[in-house]
CSV table of C-alpha atoms in Angstrom, one decimal:
chain,number,residue,atom,x,y,z
A,183,MET,CA,17.1,8.5,-2.2
A,184,ARG,CA,19.8,8.1,-4.8
A,185,TRP,CA,19.4,11.3,-6.6
A,186,GLY,CA,18.9,14.7,-6.0
A,187,ASP,CA,20.3,16.9,-3.1
A,188,ASN,CA,19.0,14.8,-0.2
A,189,ARG,CA,20.8,11.4,-0.1
A,190,MET,CA,20.1,8.7,2.1
A,191,SER,CA,21.8,5.1,2.9
A,192,VAL,CA,18.6,3.3,1.6
A,193,PRO,CA,15.8,3.9,-1.1
A,194,VAL,CA,12.9,6.1,-0.2
A,195,ILE,CA,9.9,4.1,-1.3
A,196,ASP,CA,6.1,4.9,-1.4
A,197,ILE,CA,4.4,1.7,-0.3
A,198,HIS,CA,0.9,2.5,-1.8
A,199,SER,CA,0.0,4.6,-4.7
A,200,HIS,CA,-1.4,4.6,-7.8
A,201,THR,CA,1.3,5.7,-10.2
A,202,GLY,CA,1.2,4.7,-13.7
A,203,VAL,CA,-2.5,3.5,-13.5
A,204,TYR,CA,-3.3,7.3,-13.0
A,205,GLY,CA,-1.6,10.8,-12.7
A,206,ARG,CA,0.5,10.5,-16.1
A,207,LYS,CA,-1.4,13.5,-17.3
A,208,GLU,CA,-0.6,15.7,-14.3
A,209,VAL,CA,3.1,14.5,-13.4
A,210,GLY,CA,4.5,13.9,-16.7
A,211,PRO,CA,7.2,11.0,-17.3
A,212,LEU,CA,7.2,9.3,-14.4
A,213,ALA,CA,10.7,8.4,-14.0
A,214,ASP,CA,11.9,11.8,-14.6
A,215,GLY,CA,9.9,13.2,-11.7
A,216,MET,CA,10.5,10.3,-9.3
A,217,ARG,CA,14.2,10.7,-10.2
A,218,THR,CA,14.0,14.6,-9.3
A,219,ALA,CA,12.3,14.1,-6.0
A,220,GLY,CA,14.6,11.4,-4.8
A,221,LEU,CA,12.0,8.7,-4.8
A,222,ASP,CA,13.2,5.4,-5.5
A,223,LEU,CA,10.5,2.9,-5.6
A,224,THR,CA,6.7,3.1,-5.6
A,225,ILE,CA,4.2,0.6,-4.9
A,226,ALA,CA,2.1,0.8,-7.7
A,227,SER,CA,-2.0,-0.5,-7.4
A,228,VAL,CA,-4.3,-1.4,-9.7
A,229,VAL,CA,-8.1,-1.2,-8.2
A,230,ALA,CA,-9.8,-4.1,-8.9
A,231,ASP,CA,-13.0,-3.1,-7.5
A,232,ASN,CA,-13.1,-0.2,-9.5
A,233,LYS,CA,-15.8,-0.9,-11.8
A,234,VAL,CA,-18.3,-1.3,-9.0
A,235,ILE,CA,-17.6,1.4,-6.5
A,236,LYS,CA,-18.6,5.0,-6.3
A,237,ARG,CA,-18.9,7.6,-3.7
A,238,ASP,CA,-22.7,8.0,-1.8
A,239,GLU,CA,-24.2,11.4,-1.1
A,240,THR,CA,-22.0,11.6,1.9
A,241,GLY,CA,-18.7,11.3,-0.1
A,242,LEU,CA,-18.0,8.3,1.2
A,243,LEU,CA,-16.7,5.0,-1.5
A,244,ARG,CA,-19.4,2.1,-1.4
A,245,CYS,CA,-20.0,-0.8,-3.5
A,246,MET,CA,-23.2,0.2,-5.6
A,247,ARG,CA,-23.7,-3.0,-7.5
A,248,GLU,CA,-22.6,-6.6,-7.8
A,249,PRO,CA,-20.2,-7.3,-10.4
A,250,ASP,CA,-21.0,-9.8,-13.3
A,251,GLU,CA,-19.0,-13.0,-13.5
A,252,GLY,CA,-15.7,-12.0,-15.1
A,253,GLU,CA,-15.9,-8.2,-14.8
A,254,LEU,CA,-13.5,-7.5,-12.4
A,255,PHE,CA,-10.8,-10.1,-13.6
A,256,GLU,CA,-11.4,-8.4,-16.9
A,257,HIS,CA,-11.0,-5.1,-15.5
A,258,THR,CA,-8.0,-5.8,-13.4
A,259,TRP,CA,-6.1,-7.2,-16.1
A,260,GLN,CA,-6.9,-4.3,-18.4
A,261,GLN,CA,-5.4,-2.1,-15.7
A,262,LEU,CA,-2.2,-4.2,-15.6
A,263,ASP,CA,-1.8,-3.8,-19.1
A,264,ARG,CA,-2.2,-0.2,-18.8
A,265,LEU,CA,0.5,-0.3,-15.9
A,266,ASP,CA,2.9,-2.3,-18.2
A,267,ALA,CA,2.7,0.0,-20.7
A,268,ALA,CA,3.5,3.1,-18.7
A,269,ILE,CA,6.3,1.1,-17.3
A,270,GLU,CA,8.0,0.8,-20.6
A,271,GLU,CA,7.0,3.7,-22.0
A,272,ASP,CA,8.2,5.9,-18.9
A,273,GLY,CA,11.5,3.6,-18.6
A,274,LEU,CA,11.0,2.7,-14.9
A,275,GLY,CA,12.1,-0.9,-13.6
A,276,VAL,CA,10.3,-3.7,-11.9
A,277,LEU,CA,11.0,-5.0,-8.5
A,278,LEU,CA,10.4,-8.8,-8.5
A,279,ASP,CA,12.6,-9.9,-5.6
A,280,SER,CA,14.2,-8.8,-2.1
A,281,GLY,CA,18.1,-7.5,-3.1
A,282,ASP,CA,16.7,-6.7,-7.2
A,283,LEU,CA,16.2,-3.3,-6.8
A,284,PRO,CA,16.9,-1.4,-10.2
A,285,GLU,CA,19.3,1.0,-10.4
A,286,GLY,CA,16.6,3.5,-11.4
A,287,PRO,CA,13.1,4.5,-10.5
A,288,ALA,CA,11.1,1.6,-10.2
A,289,VAL,CA,7.6,0.4,-9.3
A,290,LEU,CA,6.6,-3.0,-7.5
A,291,LYS,CA,3.0,-3.9,-8.9
A,292,ALA,CA,0.3,-4.6,-6.6
A,293,ILE,CA,-3.6,-5.1,-6.8
A,294,GLU,CA,-6.2,-3.3,-4.0
A,295,GLY,CA,-8.7,-6.1,-3.7
A,296,GLY,CA,-9.1,-9.6,-4.2
A,297,ASP,CA,-12.0,-9.3,-5.5
A,298,TYR,CA,-10.9,-10.3,-9.0
A,299,LEU,CA,-10.3,-13.8,-7.9
A,300,GLU,CA,-13.9,-14.7,-7.9
A,301,GLY,CA,-13.1,-17.5,-5.5
A,302,ASP,CA,-10.3,-18.9,-8.3
A,303,LEU,CA,-7.4,-19.3,-6.0
A,304,SER,CA,-5.2,-20.3,-8.9
A,305,ARG,CA,-5.4,-16.2,-10.0
A,306,VAL,CA,-3.2,-15.2,-7.1
A,307,GLU,CA,-0.2,-17.2,-8.8
A,308,ALA,CA,-1.8,-15.7,-12.4
A,309,ALA,CA,-0.9,-12.0,-11.0
A,310,TYR,CA,2.1,-13.5,-9.8
A,311,ASN,CA,3.4,-14.4,-13.0
A,312,ARG,CA,2.2,-11.1,-14.2
A,313,GLY,CA,4.8,-9.5,-12.1
A,314,VAL,CA,2.3,-8.6,-9.2
A,315,ARG,CA,4.2,-9.1,-5.6
A,316,SER,CA,1.9,-7.6,-3.4
A,317,MET,CA,-2.2,-7.9,-2.7
A,318,GLN,CA,-5.0,-6.4,-0.7
A,319,PRO,CA,-7.5,-9.1,0.2
A,320,VAL,CA,-10.3,-5.9,0.3
A,321,HIS,CA,-11.0,-2.6,-0.8
A,322,TYR,CA,-14.2,-1.2,-0.7
A,323,ARG,CA,-16.3,-4.3,-1.5
A,324,ILE,CA,-17.2,-7.3,1.1
A,325,ASN,CA,-15.9,-10.2,-1.0
A,326,GLU,CA,-15.2,-14.0,-0.7
A,327,LEU,CA,-12.0,-13.1,1.4
A,328,GLY,CA,-13.6,-11.0,4.1
A,329,ASP,CA,-15.0,-8.1,5.4
A,330,ILE,CA,-14.0,-4.2,5.0
A,331,GLN,CA,-13.3,-1.6,7.6
A,332,THR,CA,-16.3,0.9,6.4
A,333,GLU,CA,-19.6,-1.4,6.3
A,334,PRO,CA,-20.9,-3.5,9.2
A,335,GLU,CA,-19.0,-6.9,9.1
A,336,ARG,CA,-20.7,-10.0,7.6
A,337,HIS,CA,-17.8,-12.3,7.8
A,338,HIS,CA,-16.5,-11.5,11.2
A,339,GLY,CA,-12.6,-12.6,10.4
A,340,LEU,CA,-11.1,-14.2,7.4
A,341,THR,CA,-13.5,-16.7,5.4
A,342,GLY,CA,-12.3,-20.1,4.5
A,343,PHE,CA,-11.4,-19.1,1.5
A,344,GLY,CA,-9.7,-16.0,3.0
A,345,ARG,CA,-7.7,-18.7,4.9
A,346,GLU,CA,-6.6,-20.5,1.7
A,347,TYR,CA,-5.5,-17.0,0.3
A,348,VAL,CA,-3.2,-16.3,3.0
A,349,ALA,CA,-1.5,-19.7,2.6
A,350,GLU,CA,-1.1,-19.0,-1.1
A,351,MET,CA,0.3,-15.6,-0.5
A,352,ASN,CA,2.8,-17.1,1.4
A,353,ARG,CA,4.0,-19.9,-0.8
A,354,LEU,CA,4.5,-17.6,-3.5
A,355,GLY,CA,6.3,-15.1,-1.2
A,356,MET,CA,3.7,-12.2,-1.9
A,357,VAL,CA,3.1,-9.0,0.3
A,358,ILE,CA,-0.6,-9.5,2.0
A,359,ASP,CA,-1.7,-5.7,2.5
A,360,LEU,CA,-4.4,-5.9,5.0
A,361,ALA,CA,-5.1,-1.6,4.4
A,362,HIS,CA,-9.2,-1.6,4.6
A,363,ALA,CA,-9.4,-4.8,6.5
A,364,PRO,CA,-11.2,-4.2,10.0
A,365,GLU,CA,-9.2,-5.5,13.3
A,366,ALA,CA,-10.9,-9.3,13.7
A,367,MET,CA,-10.1,-10.0,9.5
A,368,THR,CA,-6.2,-8.4,10.5
A,369,ARG,CA,-6.0,-10.5,13.5
A,370,ASP,CA,-7.0,-13.4,12.1
A,371,THR,CA,-4.3,-13.0,9.4
A,372,VAL,CA,-1.5,-12.7,11.4
A,373,GLY,CA,-2.5,-15.2,13.5
A,374,ILE,CA,-1.9,-17.8,10.3
A,375,SER,CA,0.7,-16.1,8.0
A,376,LYS,CA,3.8,-17.3,8.2
A,377,ALA,CA,5.5,-14.0,6.9
A,378,PRO,CA,4.7,-10.4,8.4
A,379,VAL,CA,2.3,-8.4,6.8
A,380,MET,CA,1.4,-4.6,6.2
A,381,ILE,CA,-0.9,-2.1,6.1
A,382,SER,CA,-0.1,0.1,3.3
A,383,HIS,CA,-1.9,3.1,4.2
A,384,THR,CA,-4.1,4.3,7.3
A,385,CYS,CA,-3.4,6.9,10.3
A,386,LEU,CA,-3.7,6.2,13.9
A,387,GLN,CA,-7.5,6.8,15.0
A,388,MET,CA,-7.7,10.6,16.4
A,389,PRO,CA,-9.4,11.3,19.5
A,390,ASP,CA,-11.7,13.4,17.9
A,391,ASP,CA,-12.4,12.0,14.8
A,392,PRO,CA,-12.5,8.0,15.0
A,393,HIS,CA,-13.0,7.3,10.9
A,394,PRO,CA,-13.4,4.3,9.8
A,395,ARG,CA,-10.1,3.8,7.5
A,396,MET,CA,-8.0,4.5,10.6
A,397,VAL,CA,-6.4,2.1,13.0
A,398,SER,CA,-6.7,1.9,16.7
A,399,ALA,CA,-3.1,1.8,18.4
A,400,GLU,CA,-4.3,-1.9,19.4
A,401,HIS,CA,-5.1,-3.1,15.8
A,402,ALA,CA,-1.4,-1.3,14.4
A,403,ARG,CA,0.4,-3.2,17.2
A,404,ALA,CA,-1.3,-6.3,16.0
A,405,VAL,CA,0.4,-6.1,13.0
A,406,ALA,CA,3.6,-4.2,14.1
A,407,GLU,CA,4.6,-7.2,16.8
A,408,THR,CA,4.8,-9.8,14.0
A,409,GLY,CA,7.3,-7.8,11.9
A,410,GLY,CA,4.9,-5.8,9.9
A,411,VAL,CA,4.9,-2.1,8.7
A,412,ILE,CA,2.1,0.0,8.3
A,413,GLY,CA,2.6,2.9,6.0
A,414,VAL,CA,1.1,6.5,7.0
A,415,TRP,CA,-1.3,8.0,4.7
A,416,ALA,CA,-1.9,10.9,3.0
A,417,CYS,CA,-5.7,11.5,3.6
A,418,GLY,CA,-6.3,15.0,2.4
A,419,PHE,CA,-9.9,14.9,3.9
A,420,ARG,CA,-8.2,15.0,7.3
A,421,PHE,CA,-5.1,17.3,6.7
A,422,SER,CA,-3.5,19.1,3.7
A,423,THR,CA,-0.1,19.6,4.4
A,424,LEU,CA,3.1,17.9,4.6
A,425,ASP,CA,3.6,19.1,7.9
A,426,ALA,CA,0.8,17.6,9.2
A,427,TYR,CA,1.6,14.0,7.7
A,428,VAL,CA,4.7,14.5,9.2
A,429,GLU,CA,2.8,14.9,12.3
A,430,GLN,CA,1.1,11.3,11.8
A,431,ILE,CA,4.4,9.9,11.1
A,432,VAL,CA,5.6,11.1,14.6
A,433,ARG,CA,2.2,9.9,16.4
A,434,LEU,CA,2.8,6.3,14.5
A,435,VAL,CA,5.8,5.8,15.5
A,436,ASP,CA,5.5,6.7,19.0
A,437,ALA,CA,2.6,4.0,19.0
A,438,ILE,CA,4.4,1.1,17.5
A,439,GLY,CA,7.7,2.0,17.0
A,440,GLU,CA,10.8,3.4,14.5
A,441,ASP,CA,11.2,-0.4,12.7
A,442,SER,CA,7.3,-0.6,12.0
A,443,VAL,CA,6.6,2.5,10.3
A,444,ALA,CA,6.8,3.3,6.2
A,445,ILE,CA,5.3,6.0,3.7
A,446,GLY,CA,2.1,5.0,2.1
A,447,THR,CA,0.7,8.1,0.4
A,448,ASP,CA,-2.0,6.6,-1.7
A,449,GLN,CA,-0.7,9.2,-4.3
A,450,PHE,CA,-2.8,9.6,-7.4
A,451,ALA,CA,-6.3,8.8,-5.6
A,452,GLY,CA,-8.4,11.8,-4.8
A,453,ALA,CA,-7.7,11.9,-1.1
A,454,ALA,CA,-3.7,12.4,-1.5
A,455,LYS,CA,-3.7,15.1,-3.8
A,456,LYS,CA,-3.7,17.7,-1.2
A,457,VAL,CA,-0.3,16.4,0.6
A,458,PHE,CA,1.2,14.8,-2.6
A,459,PRO,CA,0.0,16.4,-5.4
A,460,ASP,CA,3.2,15.4,-7.5
A,461,PHE,CA,6.7,13.7,-6.4
A,462,GLU,CA,8.0,17.3,-5.1
A,463,PRO,CA,7.1,16.4,-1.7
A,464,PHE,CA,9.3,13.5,-1.4
A,465,GLY,CA,12.2,15.5,-1.8
A,466,ARG,CA,11.6,17.6,1.3
A,467,LEU,CA,10.7,14.7,3.5
A,468,PRO,CA,14.0,13.4,4.8
A,469,GLU,CA,14.8,17.0,6.4
A,470,MET,CA,11.4,17.2,7.9
A,471,LEU,CA,11.9,13.8,9.1
A,472,LYS,CA,15.4,15.2,10.8
A,473,GLN,CA,13.5,18.3,12.0
A,474,ALA,CA,11.0,16.1,14.0
A,475,GLY,CA,13.9,14.8,15.7
A,476,TYR,CA,14.5,11.8,14.1
A,477,SER,CA,18.3,10.6,13.3
A,478,GLU,CA,19.4,9.9,9.7
A,479,THR,CA,19.7,5.8,11.2
A,480,VAL,CA,16.0,6.1,11.8
A,481,SER,CA,14.7,8.2,9.1
A,482,ALA,CA,16.3,5.7,6.8
A,483,LYS,CA,14.0,3.1,8.3
A,484,ILE,CA,10.8,5.3,7.8
A,485,LEU,CA,11.7,6.2,4.4
A,486,GLY,CA,12.4,2.5,2.9
A,487,GLY,CA,14.4,0.4,5.1
A,488,ASN,CA,11.4,-0.8,7.1
A,489,PHE,CA,9.6,-1.8,3.7
A,490,LEU,CA,12.8,-3.6,2.0
A,491,ARG,CA,13.5,-5.6,5.5
A,492,LEU,CA,9.6,-6.9,5.6
A,493,PHE,CA,9.6,-7.8,1.6
A,494,ALA,CA,13.0,-9.7,2.1
A,495,ASP,CA,11.4,-11.5,5.0
A,496,VAL,CA,8.1,-12.2,3.1
A,497,ARG,CA,10.3,-13.6,0.0
A,498,ALA,CA,12.6,-15.4,2.7
A,499,ALA,CA,9.6,-17.2,4.1
A,500,ALA,CA,8.5,-18.7,0.7
A,501,ALA,CA,11.6,-20.5,0.2
């Protein structure tokens, strides 16, 4: 946090949001809001399968039809165009490499779901050339790379194409984000990846509420034990206050340690709006982590340091 009243020794980072893709009408100029709240960097994700998913009668997002050829690639590129326009119009920086964090509020561009690849591995590098530095293989559609948490598994782990994707992400120095990937796919990925991975937005399963988008302690440790990072999700359909969000941070730190936990709100998606309707709550997190018993050193890891270390490790593995 380099602006505002609560100054920290490392940047404050949200490792999963839809800033710039959505939310500009609600919060106004993005750089102004981030600067006021002390949010230094947000990972801004476009959604590759957005055209083919919608909520079913229970409220769960599901794939409702198979896409036409080229549809999701075109849609993903259009969203990146919109994100690029927001970055330019609102005066945001873009993080492309470790050690190069811009002086003002910035984004790291990401893609949620490898559906836009349509089996074409060259599109990973095409996204890299557009400034994308992180990508989830899956979202709410089982695709050529693997399964998802919210549907019965078909592939039971990474596919052959999924393994090629992991190698290509490693080669380019892009962060593999295993949010929405089931445990089998996660274990396959960490078993072959030359770089640590992250799960950008999830929570530990609650004993009385085993929601499929949450992860078990064993699932979380599979990522943490290889140097990975897990972002705590502001899943507003399970809790609606910042106090409850901090409680989930504490639960995850207790399970996997202070070196593996980050902030991953999913800001400007529906589930996160109850907890993070705008940028203001980020300004309260440092004091709330202190009240939860964390030193400034530990708080700095959670608020941004752990992701910066991960990103540096991923970039170094590609060198």
